[in-house]
Amino acid sequence: MVLLVHLLPSIESPSRREGFFLIEQIVWNIFFSTLSAAASREREFCNQVNCLAELIMSGRIVERDYQPRQSSSRGEVSVIQKDSHWQSDSIRNFYSSSAEEKCREMGKSSAVSLSVDSFGVMKDPMTKKEETVWIYTWRNAISCVTVKVISYGATILAIEAPDKNGVLQDVVMGFDTLEGYFNPLNPYFGATVGRVANRIANGKFFLDGKEYHVAKNWNGKHHLHGGIVGFDKFNWTGFVDGNALILSHFSPDGFEGYPGDLMVQVRYELTPDDALKINFSATTSKLTPINLTNHSYFNLGGHDSGSEEIYKHLVVINADKITETDAESIPTGKLLDVGGTPFDLRSEKALGVAFKATTANGYDDNFCVTKYTDGLTFVARAVHPTSGRFLEVYTDQPGVQFYTANFLPDPEDAAAAKLHGKGGGLYSKHGSFCFETQKYPDAVNHANFPSTIPQARRNLSPHLCLQIRL
């Protein structure tokens, strides 16, 4: 029912194949939601009531504002208006007007709220129709952590977190306005990339005995991050389910050269203990490669604090091998042991020291996760000692691309274009890093790599689960 209420009104004159996938998505969601709905409601009700009672008894609640759920006329966004809180059958959210002052003494009781507002207007790359882009904001009144996601590209716009002294700073790269994301210099800041993240050699692959050609948007020779108009360039359809945001996108057969109609979803949720959970799922009509990831750029010293603070970060990556690449960053098919090399980040190393040991003076490499299993596995950790902030990444994927913004404008190059982000901050080479959880790059052309081809052609199944802790 979640998708029935939301998706159908948001698509004008859907084709038969789009309708088929919407119905299939609905059936799967009804099936899974029916199994857990009753238990989930009871558990949520108990947790929220107990937490609210605790805060009231302690005198920590200064202001409460409960409002009924608001829905848009077209069904595109069925959540609250800006800065309000809503409830269904149980108490959903509450907040303290003085949460920022009290967050240090209130412990870990749940107080996460989710609101929505418009962020701008864009034209759909395919239909050229104008669409409203929405911004979704989670706020944890206890820890003061704030996360913002926009529907354009299913993009993480901001993650604000306190340092050890309680000072809030945004720790991901991005822009203040929608127009900033249209900048040709935007290197996928915070975006969901696909249909296939990372590279496909020579922009081609064979599948079921047929050769497919995809856009060559990397050095005019190779395919990168889904092509010229990847998933990051579309406005995704949003639906809020409790404290989770579900964004959906339909990609037709043949778009950017890929076979099969594809319906993809990404689910964002900020938990009370400040874990940002990101889950992908997809349904396809044909065998097709799928490799989705989030491309957030982090600097735990502050989004605009530059390479000076990046060099202070201590990094650990749970990987004993990397995929060997050629001079164009295309995998050769070989896996290399990291022992005795600059890629051995199994124990904590300062990035400033590690950078100097690499021949490329930075990282842009796929690390093969050690003891990869079907469940969540610890992948990486980054610590910024000065602020005390840390980031941990868990995934069910076999690889993680560690990228240190090597291709952003070089501040020492006077002729290089300048890239300004939020608050006018200057974003430059080595001023941030990415942990892109994924299947291995160019896996569709290497039989010895974990496959990017789903086993079932028409099966709604989890694709990736990423957990970030601050």
XYZ file of C-alpha atoms in Angstrom:
470
model
C 0.000 0.000 0.000
C 2.918 2.324 0.550
C 3.813 2.378 -3.135
C 0.181 2.293 -4.296
C -0.622 5.482 -2.426
C 2.495 7.285 -3.537
C 3.839 6.159 -6.871
C 0.698 5.843 -8.954
C -0.459 9.472 -8.576
C 3.069 10.727 -9.280
C 3.367 9.229 -12.786
C 1.356 10.808 -15.571
C 0.243 8.483 -18.418
C 2.460 5.538 -17.436
C 3.355 3.021 -20.107
C 2.330 -0.593 -19.707
C 5.794 -1.691 -18.661
C 6.056 1.055 -16.050
C 2.645 0.016 -14.753
C 3.736 -3.607 -14.594
C 6.734 -2.780 -12.465
C 4.757 -0.513 -10.182
C 2.238 -3.302 -9.557
C 5.045 -5.780 -8.962
C 6.699 -3.405 -6.505
C 3.368 -2.994 -4.725
C 2.833 -6.745 -4.394
C 6.284 -7.276 -2.922
C 5.897 -4.369 -0.491
C 2.456 -5.561 0.641
C 3.868 -9.041 1.220
C 6.799 -7.912 3.324
C 4.963 -5.137 5.156
C 2.109 -7.495 6.109
C 4.536 -9.827 7.838
C 6.029 -7.157 10.038
C 3.461 -4.379 10.308
C 1.759 -5.428 13.545
C 4.968 -6.144 15.420
C 6.559 -2.969 14.097
C 3.656 -0.766 15.224
C 3.608 -2.247 18.707
C 7.370 -1.949 19.096
C 7.427 1.633 17.818
C 4.519 2.658 20.044
C 6.190 1.224 23.149
C 9.570 2.763 22.335
C 8.164 6.211 21.622
C 5.841 6.280 24.647
C 8.560 5.072 27.014
C 11.029 7.574 25.620
C 8.552 10.450 25.780
C 7.599 9.558 29.343
C 11.261 9.528 30.343
C 11.845 13.006 28.927
C 8.682 14.447 30.474
C 9.512 13.002 33.910
C 13.010 14.461 33.718
C 11.678 17.875 32.756
C 13.729 17.953 29.583
C 10.893 18.520 27.134
C 10.430 22.275 26.701
C 8.079 22.302 23.724
C 6.089 19.628 21.884
C 4.363 20.110 18.565
C 2.253 17.237 17.253
C 0.403 17.749 14.001
C -1.543 15.377 11.765
C 0.009 13.956 8.664
C -0.071 16.275 5.646
C -0.372 15.050 2.057
C 0.239 16.826 -1.231
C -2.557 16.963 -3.791
C -0.652 14.838 -6.330
C 0.639 12.273 -3.871
C 4.279 13.024 -4.645
C 5.143 13.843 -1.064
C 2.959 12.532 1.718
C 4.755 13.865 4.764
C 4.792 16.896 7.018
C 5.423 20.476 6.050
C 8.629 22.178 7.098
C 9.414 22.174 10.826
C 6.284 20.287 11.891
C 5.911 16.806 13.373
C 3.221 14.230 12.640
C 1.654 11.133 14.067
C -0.434 8.238 12.732
C -1.893 5.763 15.240
C 1.000 6.161 17.634
C 3.203 9.005 18.767
C 5.731 9.536 15.984
C 8.058 12.324 16.877
C 8.783 14.828 19.575
C 11.471 17.416 20.070
C 12.895 19.835 22.585
C 13.160 23.489 21.592
C 16.370 23.628 23.625
C 17.751 20.329 22.353
C 21.044 21.847 21.241
C 21.832 23.023 24.764
C 20.634 19.820 26.394
C 21.764 17.175 23.917
C 24.837 16.309 25.966
C 22.858 15.446 29.099
C 19.855 13.685 27.606
C 21.485 10.330 26.891
C 20.459 8.152 23.959
C 16.656 8.266 24.094
C 15.026 8.297 20.670
C 14.179 11.755 19.374
C 14.656 11.597 15.598
C 12.261 13.637 13.453
C 11.885 13.858 9.679
C 10.555 16.849 7.753
C 10.301 17.877 4.095
C 10.395 21.094 2.097
C 10.798 22.096 -1.538
C 14.369 22.651 -2.743
C 13.825 23.904 -6.271
C 12.507 23.034 -9.707
C 14.221 21.101 -12.504
C 13.390 19.656 -15.916
C 13.340 15.887 -16.282
C 16.230 14.844 -18.594
C 13.880 12.621 -20.630
C 10.443 14.258 -20.634
C 11.685 17.860 -20.208
C 8.766 18.458 -17.849
C 9.319 20.614 -14.779
C 9.427 18.761 -11.470
C 9.733 19.878 -7.865
C 12.877 18.735 -6.073
C 12.342 17.984 -2.378
C 14.694 18.173 0.568
C 14.224 15.764 3.480
C 15.738 16.570 6.872
C 16.314 14.246 9.814
C 17.092 15.808 13.193
C 18.180 13.964 16.309
C 17.238 16.253 19.212
C 19.461 14.250 21.555
C 22.771 14.140 19.683
C 22.079 17.177 17.460
C 23.011 15.190 14.339
C 21.191 16.393 11.203
C 21.038 14.636 7.829
C 19.642 16.189 4.647
C 18.784 14.311 1.445
C 17.374 15.776 -1.776
C 15.285 13.909 -4.333
C 17.574 15.054 -7.164
C 19.930 12.123 -7.621
C 18.744 10.675 -4.277
C 21.602 12.819 -2.978
C 22.938 13.302 0.548
C 23.242 17.077 0.818
C 24.449 17.476 4.400
C 25.431 15.594 7.539
C 25.896 17.885 10.520
C 27.488 16.387 13.614
C 28.914 17.817 16.855
C 32.585 17.558 17.696
C 33.893 16.560 21.138
C 33.087 20.070 22.394
C 29.552 20.066 21.003
C 30.331 22.328 18.037
C 28.210 21.387 15.014
C 29.779 21.161 11.569
C 28.683 19.810 8.209
C 31.020 16.976 7.185
C 30.000 16.212 3.574
C 30.590 18.150 0.355
C 27.614 19.661 -1.447
C 25.842 22.817 -2.560
C 23.394 25.241 -0.982
C 21.149 25.381 -4.051
C 19.834 22.977 -6.659
C 21.635 24.948 -9.357
C 24.944 24.059 -7.725
C 24.342 20.386 -8.483
C 23.977 21.209 -12.192
C 27.562 22.546 -12.222
C 29.617 20.516 -14.752
C 32.387 20.383 -12.134
C 30.121 18.572 -9.653
C 31.873 15.203 -9.111
C 28.736 13.297 -7.992
C 28.680 14.971 -4.546
C 26.495 12.762 -2.323
C 24.670 11.203 -5.271
C 23.245 7.750 -5.868
C 25.091 6.513 -8.953
C 24.046 3.777 -11.377
C 22.862 1.772 -13.236
C 26.468 0.611 -12.806
C 28.764 2.527 -10.472
C 32.459 2.831 -11.292
C 33.931 1.848 -14.655
C 33.075 -0.432 -17.572
C 36.078 -0.894 -19.857
C 35.708 0.438 -23.401
C 32.026 1.092 -22.753
C 30.903 -2.415 -23.698
C 30.072 -5.844 -22.312
C 28.613 -9.176 -23.426
C 25.473 -10.614 -21.861
C 23.525 -13.670 -23.014
C 25.604 -13.787 -26.179
C 24.865 -10.179 -27.133
C 27.239 -7.228 -27.098
C 25.973 -4.064 -25.428
C 27.470 -0.600 -25.825
C 27.085 2.020 -23.098
C 28.079 5.681 -22.993
C 31.819 6.430 -22.986
C 31.930 9.304 -20.526
C 35.347 8.592 -18.957
C 38.318 9.871 -21.003
C 36.151 9.421 -24.098
C 36.855 5.706 -23.954
C 35.281 4.076 -20.899
C 31.949 4.108 -19.061
C 31.679 5.690 -15.591
C 28.888 5.829 -12.991
C 25.980 5.004 -15.279
C 26.884 7.240 -18.203
C 26.261 10.777 -19.344
C 22.783 10.891 -17.814
C 23.058 8.503 -14.896
C 20.748 8.062 -11.942
C 22.384 11.094 -10.320
C 20.797 13.373 -12.959
C 17.166 12.405 -12.284
C 14.620 13.597 -9.753
C 13.599 10.513 -7.762
C 10.064 9.951 -6.481
C 9.933 10.177 -2.686
C 7.787 8.562 -0.020
C 8.173 8.774 3.757
C 7.421 5.680 5.834
C 7.734 6.502 9.518
C 11.301 7.678 10.019
C 12.517 6.274 6.706
C 12.637 7.858 3.258
C 12.124 5.703 0.161
C 13.182 7.191 -3.175
C 12.307 5.427 -6.445
C 13.454 5.758 -10.054
C 12.392 3.977 -13.258
C 14.995 3.488 -15.996
C 13.643 2.219 -19.339
C 15.085 -0.537 -21.491
C 17.969 0.752 -23.612
C 18.597 3.964 -21.685
C 22.335 4.741 -21.702
C 22.704 1.427 -23.554
C 21.602 -0.882 -20.726
C 19.202 -3.787 -21.346
C 15.951 -4.136 -19.459
C 13.462 -1.900 -17.708
C 14.667 -1.245 -14.178
C 12.810 -0.009 -11.115
C 15.255 0.932 -8.380
C 14.720 2.147 -4.826
C 16.981 3.577 -2.160
C 15.876 3.697 1.465
C 17.425 6.175 3.918
C 16.953 6.070 7.672
C 18.676 7.857 10.548
C 18.549 5.771 13.723
C 18.494 7.136 17.305
C 22.167 6.164 17.707
C 23.085 8.198 14.597
C 23.584 5.353 12.149
C 22.590 6.410 8.646
C 21.271 3.281 6.960
C 21.139 3.154 3.167
C 19.534 0.192 1.422
C 19.155 -0.335 -2.314
C 16.759 -2.676 -4.116
C 15.946 -3.234 -7.777
C 13.534 -5.028 -10.099
C 14.430 -5.678 -13.747
C 12.692 -7.139 -16.804
C 15.883 -8.589 -18.318
C 19.298 -9.716 -17.208
C 21.261 -6.508 -16.723
C 24.279 -5.350 -14.709
C 23.401 -3.431 -11.532
C 25.947 -1.870 -9.191
C 24.604 0.942 -7.020
C 26.420 3.077 -4.480
C 26.338 6.407 -2.685
C 29.052 8.879 -3.658
C 29.325 11.111 -0.583
C 32.550 13.048 -0.035
C 33.573 13.358 3.619
C 35.824 15.631 5.624
C 35.240 15.063 9.334
C 37.061 18.277 10.132
C 34.328 20.198 8.302
C 33.221 20.065 4.675
C 35.312 23.081 3.667
C 38.372 22.526 5.897
C 40.465 21.231 3.005
C 43.370 18.840 2.623
C 45.105 20.102 5.763
C 42.418 18.421 7.869
C 42.121 15.389 5.570
C 45.795 14.584 6.157
C 45.052 14.340 9.905
C 42.449 11.606 9.430
C 43.291 8.106 10.638
C 41.910 5.441 8.299
C 41.357 1.679 8.528
C 40.067 -0.464 5.639
C 39.193 -4.110 6.191
C 40.750 -5.473 2.993
C 43.704 -7.729 2.266
C 43.521 -7.313 -1.522
C 42.823 -4.659 -4.144
C 41.871 -4.960 -7.791
C 44.874 -4.209 -9.995
C 44.253 -1.415 -12.512
C 46.010 -0.009 -15.556
C 46.991 3.606 -16.162
C 43.354 4.463 -16.975
C 42.011 2.987 -13.714
C 40.566 -0.037 -15.539
C 40.874 -3.406 -13.728
C 43.194 -5.968 -15.283
C 41.332 -8.848 -13.651
C 44.079 -9.554 -11.116
C 43.774 -9.199 -7.346
C 46.856 -7.934 -5.516
C 47.807 -8.543 -1.882
C 48.088 -5.283 0.051
C 50.795 -6.513 2.436
C 53.914 -4.356 2.330
C 52.273 -1.760 0.063
C 50.681 1.681 0.571
C 47.331 -0.095 0.219
C 47.755 -1.982 3.465
C 45.321 0.009 5.591
C 44.329 -2.911 7.806
C 45.835 -1.049 10.739
C 45.225 2.617 11.444
C 47.274 5.018 9.319
C 47.326 8.798 9.002
C 46.274 9.852 5.506
C 48.998 12.482 5.303
C 51.611 9.746 5.646
C 49.762 7.209 3.493
C 49.301 9.661 0.609
C 53.022 10.206 0.210
C 53.621 6.480 -0.143
C 51.279 6.122 -3.137
C 52.657 6.642 -6.633
C 49.532 8.623 -7.538
C 49.761 10.723 -4.353
C 46.270 9.660 -3.373
C 43.826 6.771 -3.599
C 41.252 5.794 -6.201
C 41.178 2.033 -5.750
C 38.773 -0.824 -5.119
C 39.565 -2.644 -1.877
C 38.335 -6.249 -1.651
C 36.534 -6.706 1.666
C 38.117 -9.354 3.905
C 35.859 -12.237 4.985
C 33.064 -10.988 2.773
C 29.740 -12.623 3.686
C 26.114 -12.134 2.719
C 25.448 -10.084 5.859
C 26.769 -6.732 7.020
C 30.543 -6.646 7.359
C 32.756 -3.937 8.826
C 34.480 -2.221 5.905
C 36.180 0.982 6.965
C 36.700 3.573 9.672
C 37.924 7.157 9.522
C 38.761 9.184 12.638
C 39.470 12.906 12.877
C 41.383 13.221 16.181
C 41.077 17.003 16.427
C 37.278 17.018 16.396
C 36.757 13.529 17.807
C 34.361 12.657 14.982
C 34.533 9.219 13.416
C 32.898 7.399 10.553
C 32.310 3.652 10.304
C 31.050 1.865 7.224
C 29.365 -1.544 7.114
C 28.117 -3.233 3.957
C 26.994 -6.499 2.404
C 29.003 -5.726 -0.733
C 32.381 -7.315 -1.611
C 34.248 -4.099 -2.388
C 34.736 -0.479 -1.417
C 36.251 2.210 -3.630
C 38.462 4.444 -1.498
C 38.764 7.737 -3.343
C 40.560 10.821 -2.055
C 39.224 13.495 -4.422
C 42.270 13.308 -6.690
C 40.394 14.833 -9.643
C 38.993 17.890 -7.912
C 40.639 21.215 -8.868
C 44.257 21.480 -7.753
C 44.685 24.612 -5.587
C 48.307 24.877 -6.737
C 47.220 25.125 -10.375
C 46.466 28.785 -11.029
C 44.701 27.923 -14.279
C 42.372 25.362 -12.697
C 38.706 26.256 -12.312
C 37.487 26.863 -8.777
C 34.741 24.735 -7.267
C 32.775 26.479 -4.526
C 30.319 24.563 -2.370
C 28.122 25.209 0.645
C 28.691 28.550 2.309
C 31.096 29.507 -0.474
C 33.627 26.954 0.753
C 36.380 26.015 -1.689
C 36.466 22.328 -2.609
C 39.769 21.126 -4.000
C 42.049 18.151 -4.579
C 42.516 15.901 -1.516
C 40.033 17.964 0.468
C 37.718 14.992 1.047
C 37.411 11.221 0.712
C 34.809 8.643 -0.340
C 34.009 5.113 0.787
C 31.945 3.768 -2.141
C 30.661 0.293 -1.270
C 30.161 -1.742 -4.430
C 30.750 -4.794 -6.559
C 34.202 -4.693 -8.177
C 34.688 -2.207 -11.058
C 34.188 -3.633 -14.568
C 32.864 -6.841 -12.997
C 30.613 -7.404 -16.012
C 33.782 -8.084 -18.057
C 35.570 -10.308 -15.506
C 34.127 -13.738 -14.727
C 36.344 -14.066 -11.630
C 34.817 -10.957 -9.989
C 31.606 -11.051 -7.893
C 28.787 -10.741 -10.409
C 26.781 -7.567 -10.976
C 24.037 -9.565 -12.734
C 21.092 -10.335 -10.401
C 20.196 -14.015 -10.246
C 16.483 -13.367 -10.743
C 15.189 -11.166 -13.533
C 12.075 -10.065 -11.698
C 12.867 -10.117 -8.038
C 12.750 -7.261 -5.550
C 15.766 -8.023 -3.387
C 18.162 -6.054 -1.180
C 21.131 -4.870 -3.162
C 23.233 -2.972 -0.676
C 23.097 -1.953 2.954
C 25.419 0.818 4.088
C 25.618 1.925 7.711
C 27.413 5.123 8.641
C 28.178 6.132 12.211
C 29.271 9.532 13.420
